[in-house]
mmCIF file of C-alpha atoms and ligand atoms in Angstrom:
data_model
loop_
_atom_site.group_PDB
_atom_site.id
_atom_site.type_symbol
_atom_site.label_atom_id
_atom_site.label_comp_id
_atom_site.label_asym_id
_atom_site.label_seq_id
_atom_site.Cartn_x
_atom_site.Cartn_y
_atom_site.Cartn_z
ATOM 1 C CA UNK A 1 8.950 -17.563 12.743
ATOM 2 C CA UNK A 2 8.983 -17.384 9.234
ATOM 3 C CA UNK A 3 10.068 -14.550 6.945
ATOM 4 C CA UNK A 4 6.726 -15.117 5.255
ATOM 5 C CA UNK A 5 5.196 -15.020 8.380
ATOM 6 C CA UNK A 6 6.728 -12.246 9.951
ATOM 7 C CA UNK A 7 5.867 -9.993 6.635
ATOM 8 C CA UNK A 8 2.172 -11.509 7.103
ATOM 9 C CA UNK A 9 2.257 -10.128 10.238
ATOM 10 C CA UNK A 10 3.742 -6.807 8.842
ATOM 11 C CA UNK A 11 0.797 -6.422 6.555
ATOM 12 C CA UNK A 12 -2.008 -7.774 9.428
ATOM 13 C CA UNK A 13 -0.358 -4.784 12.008
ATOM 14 C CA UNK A 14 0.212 -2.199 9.566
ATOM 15 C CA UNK A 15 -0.974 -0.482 6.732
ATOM 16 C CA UNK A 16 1.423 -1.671 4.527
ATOM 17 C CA UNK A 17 4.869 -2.762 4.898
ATOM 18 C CA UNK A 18 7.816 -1.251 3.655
ATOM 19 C CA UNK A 19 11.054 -2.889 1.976
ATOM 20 C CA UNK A 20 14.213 -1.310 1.318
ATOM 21 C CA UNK A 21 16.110 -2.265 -1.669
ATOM 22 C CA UNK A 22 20.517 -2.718 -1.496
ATOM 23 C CA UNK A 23 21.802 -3.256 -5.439
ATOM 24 C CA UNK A 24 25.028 -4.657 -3.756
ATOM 25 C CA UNK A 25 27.182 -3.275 -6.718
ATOM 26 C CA UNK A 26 26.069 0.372 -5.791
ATOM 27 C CA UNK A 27 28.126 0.512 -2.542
ATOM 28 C CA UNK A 28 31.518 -0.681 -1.182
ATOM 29 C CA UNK A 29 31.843 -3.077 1.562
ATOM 30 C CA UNK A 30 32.915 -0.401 3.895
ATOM 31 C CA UNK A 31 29.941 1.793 3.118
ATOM 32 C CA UNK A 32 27.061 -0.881 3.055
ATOM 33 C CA UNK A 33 27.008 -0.851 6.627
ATOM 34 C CA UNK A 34 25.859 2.547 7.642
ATOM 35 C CA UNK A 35 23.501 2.087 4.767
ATOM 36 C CA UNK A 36 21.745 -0.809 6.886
ATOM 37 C CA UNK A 37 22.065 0.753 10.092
ATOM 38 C CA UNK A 38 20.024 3.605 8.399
ATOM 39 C CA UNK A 39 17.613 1.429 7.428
ATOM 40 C CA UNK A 40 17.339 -0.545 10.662
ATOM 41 C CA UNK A 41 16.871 2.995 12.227
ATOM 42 C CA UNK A 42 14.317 3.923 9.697
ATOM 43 C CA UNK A 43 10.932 2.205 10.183
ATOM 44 C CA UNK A 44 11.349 0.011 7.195
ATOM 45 C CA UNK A 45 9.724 -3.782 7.296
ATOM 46 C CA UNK A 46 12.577 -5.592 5.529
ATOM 47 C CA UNK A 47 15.677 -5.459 3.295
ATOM 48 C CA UNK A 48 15.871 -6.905 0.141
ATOM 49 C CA UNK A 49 19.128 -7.700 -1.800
ATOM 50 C CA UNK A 50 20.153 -8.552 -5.466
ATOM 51 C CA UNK A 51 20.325 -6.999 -8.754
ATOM 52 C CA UNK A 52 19.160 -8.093 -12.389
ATOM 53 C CA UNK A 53 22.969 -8.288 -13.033
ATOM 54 C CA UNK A 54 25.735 -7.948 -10.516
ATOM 55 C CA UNK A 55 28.975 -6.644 -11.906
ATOM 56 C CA UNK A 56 31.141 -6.133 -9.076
ATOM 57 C CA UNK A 57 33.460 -8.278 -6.834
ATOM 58 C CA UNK A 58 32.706 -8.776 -3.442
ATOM 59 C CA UNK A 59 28.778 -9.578 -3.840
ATOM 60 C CA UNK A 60 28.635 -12.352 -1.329
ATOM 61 C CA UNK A 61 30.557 -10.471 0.942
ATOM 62 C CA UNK A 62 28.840 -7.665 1.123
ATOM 63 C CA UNK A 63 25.510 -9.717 1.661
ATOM 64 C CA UNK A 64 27.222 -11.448 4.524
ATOM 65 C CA UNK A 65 27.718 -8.244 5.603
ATOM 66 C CA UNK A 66 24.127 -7.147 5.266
ATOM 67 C CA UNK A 67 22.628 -9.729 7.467
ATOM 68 C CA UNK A 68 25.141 -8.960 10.210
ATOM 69 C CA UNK A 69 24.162 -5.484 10.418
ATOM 70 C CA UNK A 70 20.336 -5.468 9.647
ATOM 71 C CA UNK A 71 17.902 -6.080 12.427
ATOM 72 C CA UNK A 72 15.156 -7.066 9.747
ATOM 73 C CA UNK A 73 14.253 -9.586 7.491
ATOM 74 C CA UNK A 74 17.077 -10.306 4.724
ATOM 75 C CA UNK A 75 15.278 -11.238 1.558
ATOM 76 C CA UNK A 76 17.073 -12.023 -1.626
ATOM 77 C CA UNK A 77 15.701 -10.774 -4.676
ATOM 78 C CA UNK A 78 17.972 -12.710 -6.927
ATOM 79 C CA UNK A 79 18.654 -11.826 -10.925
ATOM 80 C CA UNK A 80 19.950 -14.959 -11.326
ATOM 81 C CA UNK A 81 20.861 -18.426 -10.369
ATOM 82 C CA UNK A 82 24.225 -17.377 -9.069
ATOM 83 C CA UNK A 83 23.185 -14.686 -6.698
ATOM 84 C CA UNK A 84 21.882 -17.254 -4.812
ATOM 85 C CA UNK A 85 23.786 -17.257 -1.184
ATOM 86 C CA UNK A 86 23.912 -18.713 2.790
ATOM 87 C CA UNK A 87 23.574 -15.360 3.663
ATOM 88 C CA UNK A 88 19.724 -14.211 3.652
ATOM 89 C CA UNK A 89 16.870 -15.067 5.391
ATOM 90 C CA UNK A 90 14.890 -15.930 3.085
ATOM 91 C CA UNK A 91 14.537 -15.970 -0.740
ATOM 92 C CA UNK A 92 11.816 -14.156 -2.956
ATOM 93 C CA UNK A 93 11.473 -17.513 -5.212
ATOM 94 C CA UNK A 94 10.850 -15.882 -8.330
ATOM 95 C CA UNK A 95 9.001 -16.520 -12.049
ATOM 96 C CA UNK A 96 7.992 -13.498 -14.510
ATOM 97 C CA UNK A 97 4.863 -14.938 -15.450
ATOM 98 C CA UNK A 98 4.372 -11.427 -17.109
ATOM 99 C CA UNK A 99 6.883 -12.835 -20.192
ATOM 100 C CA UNK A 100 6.947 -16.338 -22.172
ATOM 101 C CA UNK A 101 10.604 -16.735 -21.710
ATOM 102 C CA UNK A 102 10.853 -20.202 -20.458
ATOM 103 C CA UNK A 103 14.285 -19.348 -18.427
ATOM 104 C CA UNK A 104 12.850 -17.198 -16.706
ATOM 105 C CA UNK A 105 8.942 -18.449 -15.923
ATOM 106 C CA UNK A 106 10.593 -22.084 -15.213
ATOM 107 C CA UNK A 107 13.754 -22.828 -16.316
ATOM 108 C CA UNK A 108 16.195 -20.811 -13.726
ATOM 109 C CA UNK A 109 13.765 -22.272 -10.843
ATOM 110 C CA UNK A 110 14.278 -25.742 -11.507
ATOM 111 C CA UNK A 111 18.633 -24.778 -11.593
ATOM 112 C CA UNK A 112 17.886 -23.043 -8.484
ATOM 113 C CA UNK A 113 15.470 -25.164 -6.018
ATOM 114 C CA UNK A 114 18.156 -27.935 -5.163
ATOM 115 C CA UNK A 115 20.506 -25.302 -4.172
ATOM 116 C CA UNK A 116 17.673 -23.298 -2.216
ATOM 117 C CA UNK A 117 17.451 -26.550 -0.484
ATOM 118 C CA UNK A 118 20.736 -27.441 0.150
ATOM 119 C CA UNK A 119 21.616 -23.871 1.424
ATOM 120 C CA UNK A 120 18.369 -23.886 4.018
ATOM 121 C CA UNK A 121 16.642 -20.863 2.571
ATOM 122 C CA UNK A 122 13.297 -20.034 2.807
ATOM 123 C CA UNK A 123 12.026 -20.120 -0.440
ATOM 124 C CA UNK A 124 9.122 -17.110 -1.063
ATOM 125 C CA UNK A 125 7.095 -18.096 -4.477
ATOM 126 C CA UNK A 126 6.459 -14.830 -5.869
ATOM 127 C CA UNK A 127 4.626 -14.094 -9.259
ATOM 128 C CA UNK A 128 6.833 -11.386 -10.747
ATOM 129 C CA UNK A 129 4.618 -9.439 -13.267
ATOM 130 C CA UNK A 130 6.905 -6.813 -15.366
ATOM 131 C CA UNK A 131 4.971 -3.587 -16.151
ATOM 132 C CA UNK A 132 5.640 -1.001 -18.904
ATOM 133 C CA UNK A 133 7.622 1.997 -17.340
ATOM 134 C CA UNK A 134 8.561 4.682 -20.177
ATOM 135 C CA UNK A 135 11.807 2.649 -21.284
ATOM 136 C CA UNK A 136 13.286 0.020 -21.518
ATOM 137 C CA UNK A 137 14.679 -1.326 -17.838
ATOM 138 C CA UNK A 138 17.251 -3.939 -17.377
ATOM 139 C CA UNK A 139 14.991 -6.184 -15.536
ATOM 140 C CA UNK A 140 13.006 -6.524 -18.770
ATOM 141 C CA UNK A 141 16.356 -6.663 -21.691
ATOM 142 C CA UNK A 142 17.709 -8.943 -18.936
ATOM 143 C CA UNK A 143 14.740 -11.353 -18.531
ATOM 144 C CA UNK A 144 13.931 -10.989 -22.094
ATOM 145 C CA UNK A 145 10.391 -10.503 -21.719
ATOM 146 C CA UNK A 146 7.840 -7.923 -22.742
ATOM 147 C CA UNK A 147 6.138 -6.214 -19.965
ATOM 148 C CA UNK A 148 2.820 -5.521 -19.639
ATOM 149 C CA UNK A 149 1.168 -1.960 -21.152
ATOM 150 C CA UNK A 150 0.420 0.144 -18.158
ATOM 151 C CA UNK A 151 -2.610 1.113 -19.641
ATOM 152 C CA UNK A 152 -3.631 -2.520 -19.795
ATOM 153 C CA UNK A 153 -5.482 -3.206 -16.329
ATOM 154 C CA UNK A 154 -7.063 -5.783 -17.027
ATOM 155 C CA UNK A 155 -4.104 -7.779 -18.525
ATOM 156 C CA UNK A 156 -2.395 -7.536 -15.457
ATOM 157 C CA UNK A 157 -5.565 -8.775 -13.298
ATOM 158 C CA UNK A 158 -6.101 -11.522 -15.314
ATOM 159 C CA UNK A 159 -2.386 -12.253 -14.752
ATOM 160 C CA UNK A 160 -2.808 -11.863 -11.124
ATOM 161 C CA UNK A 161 -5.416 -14.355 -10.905
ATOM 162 C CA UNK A 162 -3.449 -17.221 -12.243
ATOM 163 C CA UNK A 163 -0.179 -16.102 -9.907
ATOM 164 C CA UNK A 164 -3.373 -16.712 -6.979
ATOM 165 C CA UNK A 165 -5.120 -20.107 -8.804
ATOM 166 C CA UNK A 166 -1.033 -21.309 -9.015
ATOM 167 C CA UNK A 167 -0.501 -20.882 -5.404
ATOM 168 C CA UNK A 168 1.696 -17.930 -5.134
ATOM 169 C CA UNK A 169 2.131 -15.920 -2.097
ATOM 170 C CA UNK A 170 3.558 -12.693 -3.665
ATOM 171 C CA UNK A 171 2.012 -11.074 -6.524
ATOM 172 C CA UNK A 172 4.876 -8.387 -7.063
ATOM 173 C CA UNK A 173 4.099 -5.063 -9.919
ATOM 174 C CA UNK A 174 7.314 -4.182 -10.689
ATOM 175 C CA UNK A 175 8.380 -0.946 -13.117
ATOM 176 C CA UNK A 176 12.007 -2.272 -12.954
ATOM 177 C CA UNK A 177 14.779 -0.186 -11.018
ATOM 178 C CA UNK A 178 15.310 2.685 -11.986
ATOM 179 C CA UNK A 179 11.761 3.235 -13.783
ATOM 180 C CA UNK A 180 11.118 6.439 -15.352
ATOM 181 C CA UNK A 181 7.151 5.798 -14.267
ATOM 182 C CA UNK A 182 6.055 3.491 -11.388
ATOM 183 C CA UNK A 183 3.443 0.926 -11.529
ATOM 184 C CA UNK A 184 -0.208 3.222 -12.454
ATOM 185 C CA UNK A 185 -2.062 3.519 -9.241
ATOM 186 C CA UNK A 186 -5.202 2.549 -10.726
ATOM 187 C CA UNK A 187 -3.672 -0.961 -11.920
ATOM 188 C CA UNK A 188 -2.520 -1.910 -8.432
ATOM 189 C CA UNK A 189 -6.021 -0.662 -7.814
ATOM 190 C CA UNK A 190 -7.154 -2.890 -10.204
ATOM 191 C CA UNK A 191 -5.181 -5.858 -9.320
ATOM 192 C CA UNK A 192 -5.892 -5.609 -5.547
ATOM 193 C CA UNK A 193 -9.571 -5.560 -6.176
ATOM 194 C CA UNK A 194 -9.570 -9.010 -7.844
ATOM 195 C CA UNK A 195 -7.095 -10.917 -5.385
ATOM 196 C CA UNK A 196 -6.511 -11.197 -1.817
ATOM 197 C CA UNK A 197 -2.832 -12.437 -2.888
ATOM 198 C CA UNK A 198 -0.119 -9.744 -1.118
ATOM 199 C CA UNK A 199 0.860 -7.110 -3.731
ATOM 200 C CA UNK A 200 4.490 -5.915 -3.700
ATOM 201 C CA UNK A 201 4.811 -2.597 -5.702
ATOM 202 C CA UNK A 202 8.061 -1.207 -6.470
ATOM 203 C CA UNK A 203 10.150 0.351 -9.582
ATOM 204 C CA UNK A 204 10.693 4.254 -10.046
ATOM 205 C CA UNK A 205 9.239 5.263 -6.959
ATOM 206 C CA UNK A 206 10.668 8.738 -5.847
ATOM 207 C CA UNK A 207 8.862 10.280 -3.455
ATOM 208 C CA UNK A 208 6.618 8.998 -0.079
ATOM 209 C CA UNK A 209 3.210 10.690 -1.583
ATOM 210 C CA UNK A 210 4.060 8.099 -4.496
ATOM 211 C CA UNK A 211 4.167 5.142 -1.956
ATOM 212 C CA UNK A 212 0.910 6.640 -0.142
ATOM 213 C CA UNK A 213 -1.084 6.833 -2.719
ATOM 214 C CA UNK A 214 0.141 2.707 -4.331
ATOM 215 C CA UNK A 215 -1.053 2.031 -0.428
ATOM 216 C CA UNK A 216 -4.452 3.615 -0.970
ATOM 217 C CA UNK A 217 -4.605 1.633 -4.122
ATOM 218 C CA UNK A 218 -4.103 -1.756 -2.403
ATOM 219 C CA UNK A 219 -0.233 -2.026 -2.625
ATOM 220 C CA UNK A 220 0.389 -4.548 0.632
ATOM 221 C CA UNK A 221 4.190 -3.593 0.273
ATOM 222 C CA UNK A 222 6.055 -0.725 -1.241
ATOM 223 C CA UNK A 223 9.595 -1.035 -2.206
ATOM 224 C CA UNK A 224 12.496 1.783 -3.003
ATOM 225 C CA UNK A 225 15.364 0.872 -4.019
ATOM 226 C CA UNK A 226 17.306 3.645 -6.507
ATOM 227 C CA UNK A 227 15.869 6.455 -4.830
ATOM 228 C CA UNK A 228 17.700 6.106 -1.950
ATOM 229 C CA UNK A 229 21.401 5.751 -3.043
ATOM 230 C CA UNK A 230 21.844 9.153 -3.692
ATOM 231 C CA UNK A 231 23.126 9.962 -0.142
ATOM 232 C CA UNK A 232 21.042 13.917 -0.380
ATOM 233 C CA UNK A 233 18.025 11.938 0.093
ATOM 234 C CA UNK A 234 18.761 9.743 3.099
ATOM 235 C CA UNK A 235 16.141 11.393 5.053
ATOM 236 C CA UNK A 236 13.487 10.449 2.782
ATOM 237 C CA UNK A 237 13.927 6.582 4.241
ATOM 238 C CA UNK A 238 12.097 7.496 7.442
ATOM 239 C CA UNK A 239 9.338 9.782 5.190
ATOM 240 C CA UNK A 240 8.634 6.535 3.283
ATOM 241 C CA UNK A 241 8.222 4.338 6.112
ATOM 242 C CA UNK A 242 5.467 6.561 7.590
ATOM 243 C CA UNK A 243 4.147 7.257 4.519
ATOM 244 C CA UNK A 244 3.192 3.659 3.663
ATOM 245 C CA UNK A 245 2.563 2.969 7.458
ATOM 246 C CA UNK A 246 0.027 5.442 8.759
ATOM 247 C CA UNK A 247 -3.530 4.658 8.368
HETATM 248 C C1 LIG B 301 13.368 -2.855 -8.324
HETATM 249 O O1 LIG B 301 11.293 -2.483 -7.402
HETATM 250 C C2 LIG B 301 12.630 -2.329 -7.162
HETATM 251 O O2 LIG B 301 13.141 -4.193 -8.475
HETATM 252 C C3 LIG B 301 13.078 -0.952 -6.790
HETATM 253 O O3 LIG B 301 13.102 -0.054 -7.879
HETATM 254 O O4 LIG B 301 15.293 1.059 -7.659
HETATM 255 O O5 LIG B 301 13.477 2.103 -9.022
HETATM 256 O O6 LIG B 301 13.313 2.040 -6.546
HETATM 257 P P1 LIG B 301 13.835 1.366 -7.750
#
């Protein structure tokens, strides 16, 4: 089955799905698998990997790594072009239709879609919307883009609805990693109540009442990423995963 279809199915069974995100540069080789056996043992949906940049060595590795150890879905979430590895199950194919950076909405895709092919990965078409967090995040210097004003609803529905009338299957609110404020509540609220699109919400979320409430608001999948690589807060992994899950 499909990655896409196995986090349809996620979504169909559950309340919401959860997703787990490893920034490869934030642990050693030797570390990174305990990390995924945690998260295997946790209740999480999936595990996504990548980084807006990736400074360390070892990157691929370490991915290769991932996969062997995780009994869930691998999804890249890739910064860049060159993230782009074997070793996943599947690819979040990304644009930040949020921004007018050309790179980024088209540019990087058309680098990247022969080597998607050639590798065998599963490309995901996701509509990456950047949303204002407090400061500036690396996602949004990196992709040189503005993000959109959290108080701005209705920008980011109208947004939404051309991710859906383009034939996207992700619509993903994103804060950026590391967010001082996650996405508002009432804008996934917002967004949710215009499309029927699958809403990924993730960026600055620190605690599981956060990810409960962006479930109540529509969110179809929550992701932490940050949060959890501070090793005093391992046991909030399992907290999440029923937070987002129970009805
Ligand atoms: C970033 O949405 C993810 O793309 C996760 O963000 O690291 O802030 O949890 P955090």
């Amino acid at each position: 089955m499909s990655v896409y279809q196995q986090l349809l199915e996620v979504k169909a069974s559950k309340r919401a799905g959860y997703l787990v995100l490893v920034d490869p540069d934030r642990w050693e080789l030797d570390q990174v698998e305990g990390f995924i056996q945690q998260i295997n043992a946790s209740g999480a949906d999936g595990i996504m990997v990548g980084s807006s940049l990736i400074l360390g060595s070892g990157a691929q590795r370490k991915m290769k790594r991932i996969q062997e150890v995780s009994k869930l879905p691998v999804i890249l979430f890739p910064g860049n072009v060159n993230q782009l590895t074997p070793d996943v199950d599947a690819v979040f194919f990304l644009s930040v239709i949020s921004g007018r950076n050309p790179q980024f909405l088209i540019g990087d895709q058309v680098q990247a879609a022969p080597i998607v092919r050639e590798l065998g990965l599963e490309p995901i078409s996701t509509a990456y919307m950047l949303i204002e967090s407090g400061r500036v995040t690396a996602a949004e210097f990196v992709s040189g883009s503005k993000p959109i004003p959290r108080d701005k609803a209705e920008i980011a529905v109208a947004h939404a609805l051309a991710a859906e009338y383009l034939g996207f299957k992700f619509i993903y609110l994103e804060a950026g990693s590391g967010a001082q404020y996650s996405v508002p509540a009432k804008m996934v609220r917002a967004v949710c109540s215009y499309t029927d699109v699958p809403v990924i919400v993730g960026g600055g979320i620190h605690s599981p009442d956060e990810a409960g409430k962006l479930v109540e608001a529509g969110a179809s999948f929550v992701v932490t990423g940050n949060v959890l690589e501070d090793e005093s807060n391992s046991h909030l992994m399992k907290q999440f995963a029923e937070a987002i899950h129970s009805k």
